[in-house]
Coordinates of C-alpha atoms in Angstrom, one line a residue:
M232 CA 24.9 -1.4 79.0
E233 CA 24.8 2.5 77.8
K234 CA 26.2 3.5 74.3
T235 CA 28.8 5.4 76.3
E236 CA 30.1 2.7 78.3
K237 CA 30.5 0.8 74.9
L238 CA 32.2 3.5 73.3
H239 CA 34.9 3.7 76.2
Y240 CA 35.8 0.0 75.9
I241 CA 35.8 0.5 72.3
K242 CA 38.4 3.0 72.8
V243 CA 40.3 0.8 75.1
V244 CA 40.6 -1.7 72.2
V245 CA 41.4 0.6 69.7
S246 CA 44.3 2.1 71.8
A247 CA 45.6 -1.3 72.6
C248 CA 45.6 -2.1 68.7
L249 CA 47.6 1.0 67.8
M250 CA 50.1 0.5 70.7
V251 CA 50.8 -2.8 69.1
A252 CA 50.6 -1.8 65.5
A253 CA 53.6 1.1 66.3
S254 CA 55.8 -1.2 68.2
V255 CA 55.6 -4.6 66.9
G256 CA 54.0 -3.9 63.3
L257 CA 56.3 -1.2 62.5
C258 CA 59.4 -1.3 64.4
F259 CA 59.8 -5.3 64.1
Y260 CA 57.7 -6.7 61.4
C261 CA 58.9 -4.2 58.7
A262 CA 62.6 -4.3 59.5
G263 CA 63.1 -7.3 56.9
V264 CA 62.3 -4.6 54.4
F265 CA 65.4 -3.1 54.8
Y266 CA 68.0 -5.6 55.3
Q267 CA 69.1 -5.9 51.8
P268 CA 69.2 -2.3 50.9
V269 CA 71.0 -0.9 54.1
A270 CA 73.4 -4.2 53.5
E271 CA 74.2 -3.0 50.0
G272 CA 74.3 0.9 50.8
L273 CA 76.7 0.6 53.7
G274 CA 78.5 -2.4 52.2
I275 CA 78.0 -5.0 54.8
S276 CA 76.7 -8.6 55.4
I277 CA 73.3 -9.5 55.6
G278 CA 73.9 -11.0 59.4
E279 CA 75.4 -7.8 60.3
T280 CA 72.5 -5.9 59.3
S281 CA 70.0 -8.2 61.0
A282 CA 72.2 -7.7 64.1
C283 CA 70.2 -4.3 64.1
T284 CA 67.0 -6.2 64.8
T285 CA 68.4 -8.2 67.4
I286 CA 69.9 -5.7 69.5
M287 CA 66.7 -3.8 69.5
L288 CA 64.7 -7.0 70.4
I289 CA 67.2 -7.8 73.3
C290 CA 66.8 -4.1 74.7
M291 CA 63.0 -4.5 74.0
A292 CA 63.1 -7.9 76.0
L293 CA 65.2 -6.7 79.0
M294 CA 62.6 -3.7 79.1
T295 CA 59.7 -5.9 79.2
I296 CA 60.9 -7.1 82.8
C297 CA 60.9 -3.3 83.9
V298 CA 57.3 -2.4 82.3
P299 CA 55.3 -4.2 85.0
Y300 CA 57.1 -2.0 87.7
L301 CA 56.5 1.1 85.7
L302 CA 52.8 0.3 85.5
R303 CA 52.5 0.3 89.4
K304 CA 54.5 3.5 89.7
V305 CA 53.9 5.2 86.7
K306 CA 50.5 6.7 84.7
L307 CA 50.0 4.7 81.6
E308 CA 49.8 8.2 79.8
S309 CA 53.5 9.3 80.9
I310 CA 54.8 5.4 79.6
L311 CA 52.9 6.2 76.2
W312 CA 54.5 9.4 75.4
M313 CA 58.2 8.0 76.4
G314 CA 58.0 5.1 74.9
T315 CA 56.6 6.9 71.5
I316 CA 59.2 9.5 71.7
L317 CA 62.3 7.2 72.0
A318 CA 61.1 4.6 69.1
A319 CA 60.4 7.3 66.6
A320 CA 63.4 9.4 67.5
S321 CA 65.7 6.2 67.1
V322 CA 64.2 5.2 64.2
L323 CA 65.1 9.0 62.6
C324 CA 68.6 9.0 64.0
I325 CA 69.2 5.3 62.4
S326 CA 68.2 6.8 58.9
M327 CA 70.9 9.2 59.4
C328 CA 74.0 6.7 60.3
F329 CA 76.7 6.0 57.8
N330 CA 78.4 3.2 59.9
R331 CA 76.8 0.1 61.3
F332 CA 78.1 0.7 64.8
F333 CA 75.9 3.9 65.1
M334 CA 73.1 1.9 64.0
Y335 CA 73.4 -0.8 66.8
F336 CA 73.8 2.2 69.2
F337 CA 70.4 3.7 68.1
C338 CA 68.9 0.4 68.0
I339 CA 69.0 0.2 71.9
P340 CA 66.7 3.2 72.7
M341 CA 64.4 2.0 69.8
G342 CA 64.0 -1.3 71.6
V343 CA 63.4 0.3 74.8
G344 CA 60.6 2.7 73.5
A345 CA 58.8 -0.2 71.7
A346 CA 58.7 -2.0 74.9
M347 CA 56.8 0.8 76.5
I348 CA 54.2 0.6 74.0
G349 CA 54.3 -2.7 73.2
M350 CA 52.9 -6.3 74.0
V351 CA 53.1 -6.0 77.8
P352 CA 51.1 -2.9 78.6
A353 CA 48.6 -3.4 75.9
T354 CA 47.6 -6.9 76.9
T355 CA 47.9 -5.9 80.5
L356 CA 45.2 -3.3 79.7
I357 CA 42.9 -5.6 77.9
N358 CA 43.3 -7.9 80.9
N359 CA 42.2 -5.6 83.6
W360 CA 39.4 -4.2 81.3
F361 CA 37.7 -7.5 80.0
E362 CA 36.5 -10.5 81.7
K363 CA 34.3 -11.5 79.1
R364 CA 35.2 -12.3 75.5
K365 CA 38.6 -11.7 76.9
S366 CA 40.3 -14.4 74.2
W367 CA 38.7 -12.8 71.2
T368 CA 39.6 -9.2 72.2
T369 CA 43.1 -10.1 72.8
S370 CA 43.3 -11.8 69.3
V371 CA 42.1 -8.5 67.8
V372 CA 44.5 -6.6 69.4
L373 CA 47.4 -8.9 68.5
A374 CA 46.0 -9.1 64.9
A375 CA 46.7 -5.5 64.8
S376 CA 50.3 -5.9 64.5
A377 CA 49.9 -8.1 61.4
F378 CA 47.7 -5.8 60.1
S379 CA 50.0 -2.7 60.3
A380 CA 52.7 -4.8 58.7
A381 CA 50.5 -6.4 55.9
I382 CA 49.7 -2.6 54.7
F383 CA 52.8 -0.9 55.5
S384 CA 55.5 -3.3 54.3
P385 CA 54.7 -2.9 50.8
M386 CA 54.5 0.5 51.4
M387 CA 57.9 0.6 53.2
S388 CA 59.4 -1.6 50.1
A389 CA 57.8 0.7 47.4
A390 CA 59.4 4.0 49.3
V391 CA 63.0 2.1 49.8
T392 CA 62.8 1.5 46.1
A393 CA 62.0 4.7 44.8
L394 CA 63.5 7.1 47.3
G395 CA 66.2 4.9 49.1
W396 CA 66.3 3.3 52.5
R397 CA 66.8 6.2 54.4
M398 CA 63.5 8.0 53.6
G399 CA 61.9 4.8 54.0
L400 CA 63.3 5.0 57.5
V401 CA 62.0 8.6 57.9
I402 CA 58.6 7.4 56.8
Q403 CA 58.8 4.9 59.5
A404 CA 59.2 7.4 62.0
V405 CA 56.3 9.5 61.0
L406 CA 54.0 6.6 60.8
I407 CA 54.9 5.7 64.4
F408 CA 53.9 9.1 65.7
A409 CA 50.8 8.9 63.7
L410 CA 49.7 5.6 65.0
M411 CA 50.2 6.6 68.7
G412 CA 48.1 9.8 68.3
P413 CA 44.8 8.5 69.3
A414 CA 46.1 6.5 72.3
L415 CA 47.7 9.6 73.6
Y416 CA 44.9 11.8 73.1
W417 CA 42.1 9.4 74.7
K418 CA 44.2 9.0 78.0
V419 CA 43.1 5.6 78.5
S420 CA 43.7 4.4 82.3
L421 CA 45.3 1.2 83.0
H422 CA 42.7 0.1 85.7
P423 CA 39.0 0.7 85.1
H424 CA 38.3 1.6 88.5
T425 CA 40.5 4.8 88.3
Q426 CA 37.6 6.0 86.0
G427 CA 34.8 4.7 88.0
K428 CA 34.3 1.6 85.4
V429 CA 34.2 -1.9 85.9
P430 CA 35.9 -4.7 83.4
Y431 CA 33.4 -5.8 80.6
G432 CA 31.3 -8.7 81.8
H433 CA 32.1 -8.6 85.3
E434 CA 29.0 -10.3 86.4
E435 CA 30.2 -13.7 84.4
A436 CA 33.8 -13.3 85.5
V437 CA 35.3 -16.3 87.2
N438 CA 38.5 -15.1 89.5
D439 CA 39.1 -18.6 91.1
H440 CA 42.5 -19.3 89.4
P441 CA 43.9 -22.5 91.3
K442 CA 47.8 -22.6 91.7
T443 CA 49.4 -23.4 88.8
P444 CA 52.4 -26.1 89.0
K445 CA 55.8 -25.6 87.9
A446 CA 55.2 -28.0 85.1
I447 CA 52.7 -26.2 83.3
L448 CA 54.7 -22.9 83.7
V449 CA 57.6 -24.7 82.4
S450 CA 55.6 -26.1 79.3
F451 CA 54.6 -22.4 78.7
A452 CA 58.0 -21.1 78.4
A453 CA 58.9 -23.9 76.4
I454 CA 56.2 -22.9 73.8
A455 CA 57.0 -19.4 74.0
I456 CA 61.0 -20.2 73.4
F457 CA 60.4 -22.5 70.5
S458 CA 57.5 -20.4 68.6
A459 CA 59.7 -17.2 69.0
A460 CA 62.4 -18.7 67.1
L461 CA 60.1 -19.5 64.3
I462 CA 59.1 -15.6 64.1
G463 CA 62.7 -14.8 63.0
L464 CA 62.1 -16.7 59.5
P465 CA 59.7 -14.2 57.9
M466 CA 62.1 -11.2 58.6
H467 CA 64.4 -12.8 55.8
F468 CA 61.7 -13.4 53.3
S469 CA 63.4 -10.9 51.2
T470 CA 66.5 -12.6 50.8
L471 CA 64.9 -15.8 50.5
A472 CA 63.3 -14.7 47.5
T473 CA 66.6 -13.5 45.9
S474 CA 67.9 -17.0 46.8
M475 CA 65.1 -18.9 44.7
G476 CA 65.8 -16.6 41.9
L477 CA 63.2 -13.8 42.7
T478 CA 63.2 -10.3 43.2
T479 CA 63.4 -8.3 46.4
L480 CA 59.8 -7.2 45.9
S481 CA 58.6 -10.4 45.4
G482 CA 60.0 -11.3 49.1
A483 CA 58.3 -8.0 50.0
V484 CA 55.1 -9.7 48.8
A485 CA 55.5 -12.7 50.5
L486 CA 56.1 -10.9 53.8
S487 CA 52.9 -9.1 53.1
W488 CA 51.0 -12.2 52.7
C489 CA 52.7 -13.7 55.9
M490 CA 51.2 -10.5 57.8
I491 CA 48.0 -11.2 56.2
G492 CA 48.0 -14.6 57.4
N493 CA 49.4 -13.4 60.7
F494 CA 46.4 -11.3 61.3
V495 CA 43.9 -14.2 59.9
F496 CA 45.3 -16.6 62.3
K497 CA 45.2 -14.5 65.2
L498 CA 41.6 -13.7 64.6
L499 CA 40.9 -17.6 63.9
G500 CA 43.0 -18.3 67.2
G501 CA 41.1 -16.1 69.4
F502 CA 37.5 -17.6 67.9
L503 CA 38.9 -21.2 68.8
S504 CA 40.2 -20.4 71.8
D505 CA 36.7 -19.2 72.8
K506 CA 35.2 -22.1 71.4
L507 CA 37.7 -25.0 72.0
K508 CA 39.8 -23.6 74.8
P509 CA 43.4 -22.0 74.1
V510 CA 45.4 -25.6 74.1
L511 CA 43.5 -26.9 71.6
S512 CA 43.6 -23.7 69.4
S513 CA 47.2 -23.6 69.8
G514 CA 47.7 -27.2 68.8
I515 CA 45.5 -26.4 65.4
L516 CA 47.9 -23.4 64.6
D517 CA 51.0 -25.5 65.3
I518 CA 49.8 -28.2 62.5
V519 CA 49.2 -25.1 60.1
A520 CA 52.6 -23.7 60.9
L521 CA 53.9 -27.2 60.3
V522 CA 52.5 -28.1 57.0
A523 CA 53.6 -24.6 55.6
T524 CA 57.0 -25.0 57.0
V525 CA 57.4 -28.5 55.1
G526 CA 56.1 -27.0 52.0
I527 CA 58.5 -24.3 52.0
L528 CA 61.3 -26.3 52.5
I529 CA 60.3 -28.4 49.7
S530 CA 60.1 -25.2 47.5
I531 CA 63.8 -24.5 48.6
V532 CA 65.2 -28.0 47.8
M533 CA 63.2 -28.3 44.3
Q534 CA 64.0 -24.3 43.6
S535 CA 60.3 -23.8 42.6
A536 CA 59.0 -20.4 43.8
G537 CA 55.6 -20.6 42.6
G538 CA 53.7 -21.5 45.9
L539 CA 56.0 -19.3 48.0
V540 CA 52.9 -16.5 48.5
I541 CA 50.5 -18.9 49.7
L542 CA 53.0 -20.8 51.7
A543 CA 54.0 -17.4 53.3
F544 CA 50.3 -16.8 53.8
F545 CA 49.9 -20.2 56.0
F546 CA 53.4 -19.7 57.9
G547 CA 52.1 -16.6 59.5
S548 CA 50.1 -18.9 61.9
V549 CA 53.6 -19.0 63.7
F550 CA 53.0 -15.5 65.0
A551 CA 49.4 -16.4 66.4
L552 CA 51.1 -19.4 67.8
N553 CA 53.6 -17.1 69.7
E554 CA 51.9 -13.9 70.4
L555 CA 48.4 -15.0 70.6
S556 CA 48.6 -18.2 72.7
L557 CA 50.7 -17.4 75.3
P558 CA 48.9 -14.7 76.6
L559 CA 45.8 -16.5 76.4
L560 CA 47.2 -19.4 78.3
V561 CA 48.5 -17.3 81.0
S562 CA 45.5 -14.8 81.2
N563 CA 43.3 -17.9 81.8
R564 CA 45.9 -19.8 84.4
I565 CA 47.4 -16.7 86.4
S566 CA 45.1 -14.3 88.4
R567 CA 44.9 -10.3 87.2
K568 CA 47.3 -9.5 90.2
Y569 CA 50.5 -11.4 88.8
Y570 CA 49.5 -11.6 84.9
A571 CA 51.8 -8.4 84.0
T572 CA 54.7 -10.0 86.0
V573 CA 54.6 -13.4 84.7
Y574 CA 53.7 -12.6 81.1
G575 CA 56.3 -10.0 81.2
L576 CA 58.7 -12.6 81.9
L577 CA 57.4 -14.9 79.3
N578 CA 57.6 -12.3 76.8
F579 CA 61.3 -11.4 77.9
V580 CA 62.3 -15.0 77.2
S581 CA 60.3 -15.0 74.0
T582 CA 61.7 -11.8 72.4
L583 CA 65.3 -12.5 73.6
T584 CA 64.5 -15.7 71.7
T585 CA 63.8 -14.2 68.4
A586 CA 66.4 -11.6 68.6
L587 CA 68.9 -14.4 68.9
A588 CA 66.8 -16.4 66.2
I589 CA 67.0 -13.6 63.7
M590 CA 70.6 -13.0 63.8
A591 CA 71.3 -16.6 64.0
V592 CA 69.5 -17.1 60.7
G593 CA 71.4 -14.2 58.9
F594 CA 74.7 -15.9 59.7
I595 CA 73.7 -19.3 58.9
Y596 CA 72.9 -17.9 55.5
D597 CA 75.9 -16.0 55.0
R598 CA 77.8 -19.5 55.8
T599 CA 75.8 -22.1 53.9
A600 CA 74.5 -19.5 51.4
N601 CA 70.8 -21.6 51.5
Y602 CA 68.1 -22.0 53.8
I603 CA 67.7 -25.8 53.9
W604 CA 69.0 -26.3 57.2
I605 CA 67.4 -23.2 58.9
Y606 CA 63.6 -24.4 57.9
A607 CA 64.9 -28.1 58.9
I608 CA 65.5 -26.7 62.1
A609 CA 62.1 -24.9 62.1
I610 CA 60.3 -28.4 61.6
A611 CA 61.9 -30.0 64.6
E612 CA 60.9 -27.0 66.5
E613 CA 57.4 -27.3 65.8
V614 CA 57.3 -30.7 66.4
I615 CA 58.4 -30.3 70.0
I616 CA 55.8 -27.6 70.3
A617 CA 53.4 -30.3 69.4
G618 CA 54.8 -32.7 72.0
L619 CA 54.3 -30.1 74.5
I620 CA 50.4 -29.2 73.7
W621 CA 50.0 -33.1 73.9
Y622 CA 51.5 -32.9 77.3
L623 CA 49.2 -30.1 78.1
I624 CA 46.1 -32.1 76.8
H625 CA 46.7 -35.2 78.9
N626 CA 47.5 -33.1 81.8
E627 CA 44.2 -32.8 84.0
K628 CA 45.2 -30.2 86.2
V629 CA 44.9 -27.8 83.3
D630 CA 41.4 -28.6 82.5
E631 CA 40.3 -25.1 82.1
L632 CA 42.8 -24.5 79.4
V633 CA 41.8 -27.9 77.5
T634 CA 38.3 -28.8 78.0
N635 CA 34.5 -27.4 77.8
E636 CA 31.4 -28.6 77.0
K637 CA 32.0 -29.2 73.5
T638 CA 35.3 -31.0 73.7
R639 CA 35.0 -32.9 77.0
S640 CA 34.1 -36.2 75.8
F641 CA 36.8 -35.7 73.0
I642 CA 39.4 -35.0 75.6
A643 CA 38.0 -37.8 77.8
R644 CA 38.5 -40.4 74.9
L645 CA 41.9 -39.0 74.2
R646 CA 43.1 -39.6 78.1
A647 CA 41.2 -42.9 78.2
N648 CA 43.1 -44.1 75.2
R649 CA 46.3 -43.0 76.7
I650 CA 45.7 -44.6 80.0
K651 CA 45.1 -47.7 78.2
R652 CA 48.2 -47.5 76.2
A653 CA 50.0 -46.8 79.4
N654 CA 48.4 -50.2 81.1
A655 CA 49.6 -52.2 77.9
R656 CA 53.2 -51.0 78.4
Q657 CA 53.2 -51.6 82.1
E658 CA 51.9 -55.4 81.4
R659 CA 54.3 -55.9 78.7
A660 CA 56.9 -54.9 81.0
A661 CA 55.8 -56.8 83.9
K662 CA 55.7 -59.9 81.6
R663 CA 59.0 -59.1 80.3
K664 CA 60.2 -59.0 83.7
E665 CA 58.7 -62.1 84.7
Q666 CA 60.1 -63.7 81.6
Q667 CA 63.6 -62.8 82.7
A668 CA 63.3 -64.0 86.0
Q669 CA 62.2 -67.3 84.8
A670 CA 65.2 -67.4 82.6
K671 CA 67.7 -66.5 85.3
A672 CA 66.2 -69.5 87.9
A673 CA 66.4 -72.1 85.1
K674 CA 70.3 -71.4 84.1
P675 CA 71.3 -72.8 87.2
D676 CA 69.3 -75.9 86.6
Q677 CA 70.5 -76.3 83.0
E678 CA 74.1 -76.0 84.6
V679 CA 73.3 -78.8 86.9
S680 CA 71.7 -80.9 84.0
N681 CA 75.2 -80.1 82.0
Q682 CA 77.2 -81.6 85.1
T683 CA 75.3 -85.0 85.5
P684 CA 76.8 -87.0 82.7
A685 CA 80.5 -86.4 84.4
A686 CA 79.3 -87.7 87.7
S687 CA 77.4 -90.7 86.1
S688 CA 80.7 -91.7 84.3
V689 CA 82.1 -92.9 87.5
K690 CA 82.3 -96.7 87.5
P691 CA 80.8 -98.6 90.4
S692 CA 83.7 -100.4 91.1
D693 CA 85.8 -97.3 92.1
N694 CA 82.6 -96.2 94.5
V695 CA 82.9 -99.7 96.1
F696 CA 86.7 -99.2 96.6
K697 CA 86.3 -95.9 98.1
S698 CA 83.5 -96.9 100.6
Q699 CA 85.8 -99.7 101.6
M700 CA 88.9 -97.5 102.0
D701 CA 86.7 -95.1 104.0
L702 CA 85.8 -97.8 106.6
I703 CA 89.4 -98.9 106.9
D704 CA 90.5 -95.3 107.9
S705 CA 87.5 -95.0 110.3
E706 CA 88.5 -98.2 112.1
P707 CA 91.2 -97.6 115.1
D708 CA 94.9 -98.6 114.7
F709 CA 95.3 -101.0 117.6
T710 CA 99.2 -101.9 116.5
Q711 CA 100.6 -98.2 117.6
D712 CA 100.7 -98.7 121.3
Q713 CA 101.6 -102.4 121.7
P714 CA 104.4 -103.1 123.9
S715 CA 108.0 -104.5 122.0
A716 CA 108.8 -108.3 122.3
K717 CA 111.6 -107.4 124.8
S718 CA 109.4 -105.2 127.1
T719 CA 108.2 -106.4 130.4
A720 CA 104.9 -109.1 129.8
V721 CA 101.6 -107.7 130.7
P722 CA 98.4 -109.6 131.2
M723 CA 96.8 -110.8 128.1
P724 CA 93.9 -108.3 126.8
A725 CA 90.6 -109.1 127.3
A726 CA 88.8 -110.4 124.5
D727 CA 86.6 -107.7 122.4
F728 CA 82.9 -108.2 123.0
S729 CA 81.9 -104.8 121.5
N730 CA 79.9 -106.9 118.9
E731 CA 76.8 -107.9 121.1
D732 CA 75.5 -110.6 119.1
Q733 CA 78.8 -112.6 118.9
A734 CA 79.6 -112.1 122.7
P735 CA 78.6 -114.5 125.5
E736 CA 76.7 -113.2 128.1
A737 CA 79.0 -114.8 130.7
A738 CA 81.9 -112.6 130.0
F739 CA 80.1 -110.2 131.9
D740 CA 78.6 -111.9 134.5
H741 CA 81.8 -114.1 136.2
E742 CA 84.9 -113.0 138.3
P743 CA 88.1 -112.7 136.4
S744 CA 89.3 -116.7 136.1
Q745 CA 92.2 -117.9 138.8
E746 CA 94.2 -118.6 135.6
A747 CA 94.1 -114.7 134.7
Q748 CA 95.5 -113.8 138.4
K749 CA 98.0 -116.1 138.1
A750 CA 99.5 -114.9 135.0
A751 CA 99.2 -111.2 136.2
E752 CA 101.4 -112.4 139.5
S753 CA 103.7 -114.1 137.3
S754 CA 104.4 -111.0 135.3
Q755 CA 106.4 -109.7 138.4
P756 CA 110.0 -110.2 138.6
Q757 CA 109.5 -112.8 141.4
A758 CA 108.3 -115.3 139.0
A759 CA 105.9 -117.7 140.5
P760 CA 106.5 -121.4 140.5
S761 CA 105.7 -123.3 137.4
D762 CA 102.7 -125.1 139.0
Q763 CA 100.9 -121.5 139.3
S764 CA 101.8 -120.4 135.2
V765 CA 99.6 -123.4 133.9
S766 CA 96.0 -122.3 132.9
S767 CA 93.4 -124.9 133.4
P768 CA 91.7 -126.6 130.5
E769 CA 88.6 -124.3 130.9
S770 CA 90.4 -121.1 130.5
A771 CA 92.4 -122.3 127.5
A772 CA 89.1 -123.5 125.8
H773 CA 87.7 -120.2 126.5
Q774 CA 90.7 -118.1 125.3
S775 CA 90.8 -120.4 122.2
A776 CA 86.8 -119.4 121.4
D777 CA 87.4 -115.9 122.0
S778 CA 90.6 -115.9 119.5
K779 CA 87.9 -117.5 116.9
T780 CA 85.8 -114.8 117.6
D781 CA 88.1 -111.9 117.1
A782 CA 89.6 -113.7 113.8
K783 CA 85.8 -113.5 112.6
N784 CA 85.6 -110.0 113.2
K785 CA 89.2 -108.2 112.8
P786 CA 91.2 -108.2 109.9
T787 CA 93.9 -110.8 108.8
Q788 CA 97.1 -108.4 109.9
F789 CA 95.6 -107.8 113.0
D790 CA 94.7 -111.7 113.8
F791 CA 98.5 -112.4 112.8
D792 CA 99.9 -109.5 115.2
T793 CA 97.8 -110.9 118.0
D794 CA 99.0 -114.7 117.9
K795 CA 102.8 -113.1 117.7
Q796 CA 102.2 -111.4 121.0
L797 CA 100.5 -114.3 122.5
D798 CA 103.5 -116.6 121.4
L799 CA 106.0 -114.1 123.1
Q800 CA 103.9 -113.9 126.5
A801 CA 103.8 -117.5 126.7
E802 CA 107.8 -117.8 126.4
S803 CA 108.1 -115.2 129.3
I804 CA 105.7 -116.9 131.5
L805 CA 106.3 -120.6 131.0
P806 CA 109.6 -122.5 132.2
D807 CA 112.0 -123.9 130.3
S808 CA 110.2 -127.4 130.3
D809 CA 107.8 -128.4 127.7
P810 CA 104.6 -126.7 128.2
G811 CA 103.0 -129.6 127.6
T812 CA 105.1 -132.1 130.1
S813 CA 104.2 -129.7 132.8
E814 CA 100.5 -129.7 132.1
L815 CA 100.3 -133.7 132.0
E816 CA 102.4 -134.0 135.1
D817 CA 100.0 -131.7 137.1

């Protein structure tokens, strides 16, 4: 590659750095220097003063949605000119305000101008011009905002102390024009092909970006939201210093060291993104921010400000976590065609969250007069970010954001351990369900066993009595249809030979006896003579045997009723003479 071509790429990088330094570094990062002086000068609270930054960031966030459309329709040079004029003129007008409502009004064009020269056009420019070493170049560009804040924050604080906050704002407006001068002079194009160039490292580029699942985009948005809420805390370092017994200048020094940490950790994050991929680098930055936040909370509780400057330096990693990790994650997952749109939306969410967080921190401090609860909430947010990064690490659909040749074995072990733990949990759950099923099955058996002693307490005699009563009830009642004593005589019922063992076979073979026929004829009104009514000795013997058999098979009450019936029939059949005499005469 020729030197002239390399020089052109350098101009692109420097222009992007100056754009970010003017919009984010001066308009946003240095705003915390003016909170205390403006509040004292206008007689308003810290929360009302920080509302200026909130309004500016809200307008900046809303404008980031429109910037991708402007980049497709308008030249980048024209957009940069409009943004520079709006931002610088608004800051200059704020320096002349004597009422907070006028300050709120001029914060609106200030936010619009900062968005037109801010993160979205700068990162889109780098994404279009670089394909090789994109992570490192992006980290350098975003680190420029921290570098400018680290340099200009003490300068602005000294100017405010010496000349007042109004002159400090005038100096800020002049610096915005000065930083945007080279970018406006070089007239850098948004796309390299308009100047006959190709992206840097085009030969090594890989444009195959698979479709991004919605869960991954939601994770990116959640990381942007929670990390953006943390950015609002350094804006209150001046008030934090005074609450711990230090001067406002000490707070400005802490903010400067925080911006130095911002610069260092953005460069470190870009280096780690090239070596370890964006997800792991974001996890490292989150751990550093978590440790720093815990240290600041301990310092607030103990009222010990000795290590505030060092902790502020490490707390600068939250800027790298939000401003660097988000574009790196998006650029490595979204194609160049949709990068500006997707990143613009995520940047809108992030900037809006930062705006609300800055105002919320100011009002919470006005209510509680300390920062304990504020930093406790910050710790919870960093823990949530760690959980989201852990989810991305174990998601195989984003391997290009997680693993490379150096970290693939480490990530594979982490995922294997996770799968092993998941299988162990499933086995424990299955075993628990099996035990519950066995317990439910054993419960009815236990109830039956509890009822067994009650059943065994019944006496054997009761069972015998019950069985006898059942047998009696099952026998037919032969006394219901019997004729009365005064009714017409009927033939004597035949013997019951239902019991085949006791019934003689002859009873089913011979014809009815003559005596039985005579008895049937004598039952009519025309009674037969006495000689026909006497039964033979054979039939009498046969009837006697049948009666004895029935006596053995029937109950006593039935035998008594049968004898009585026979006597009544005999009286109706035999004449007035003695039956025994008639039989002897025959």
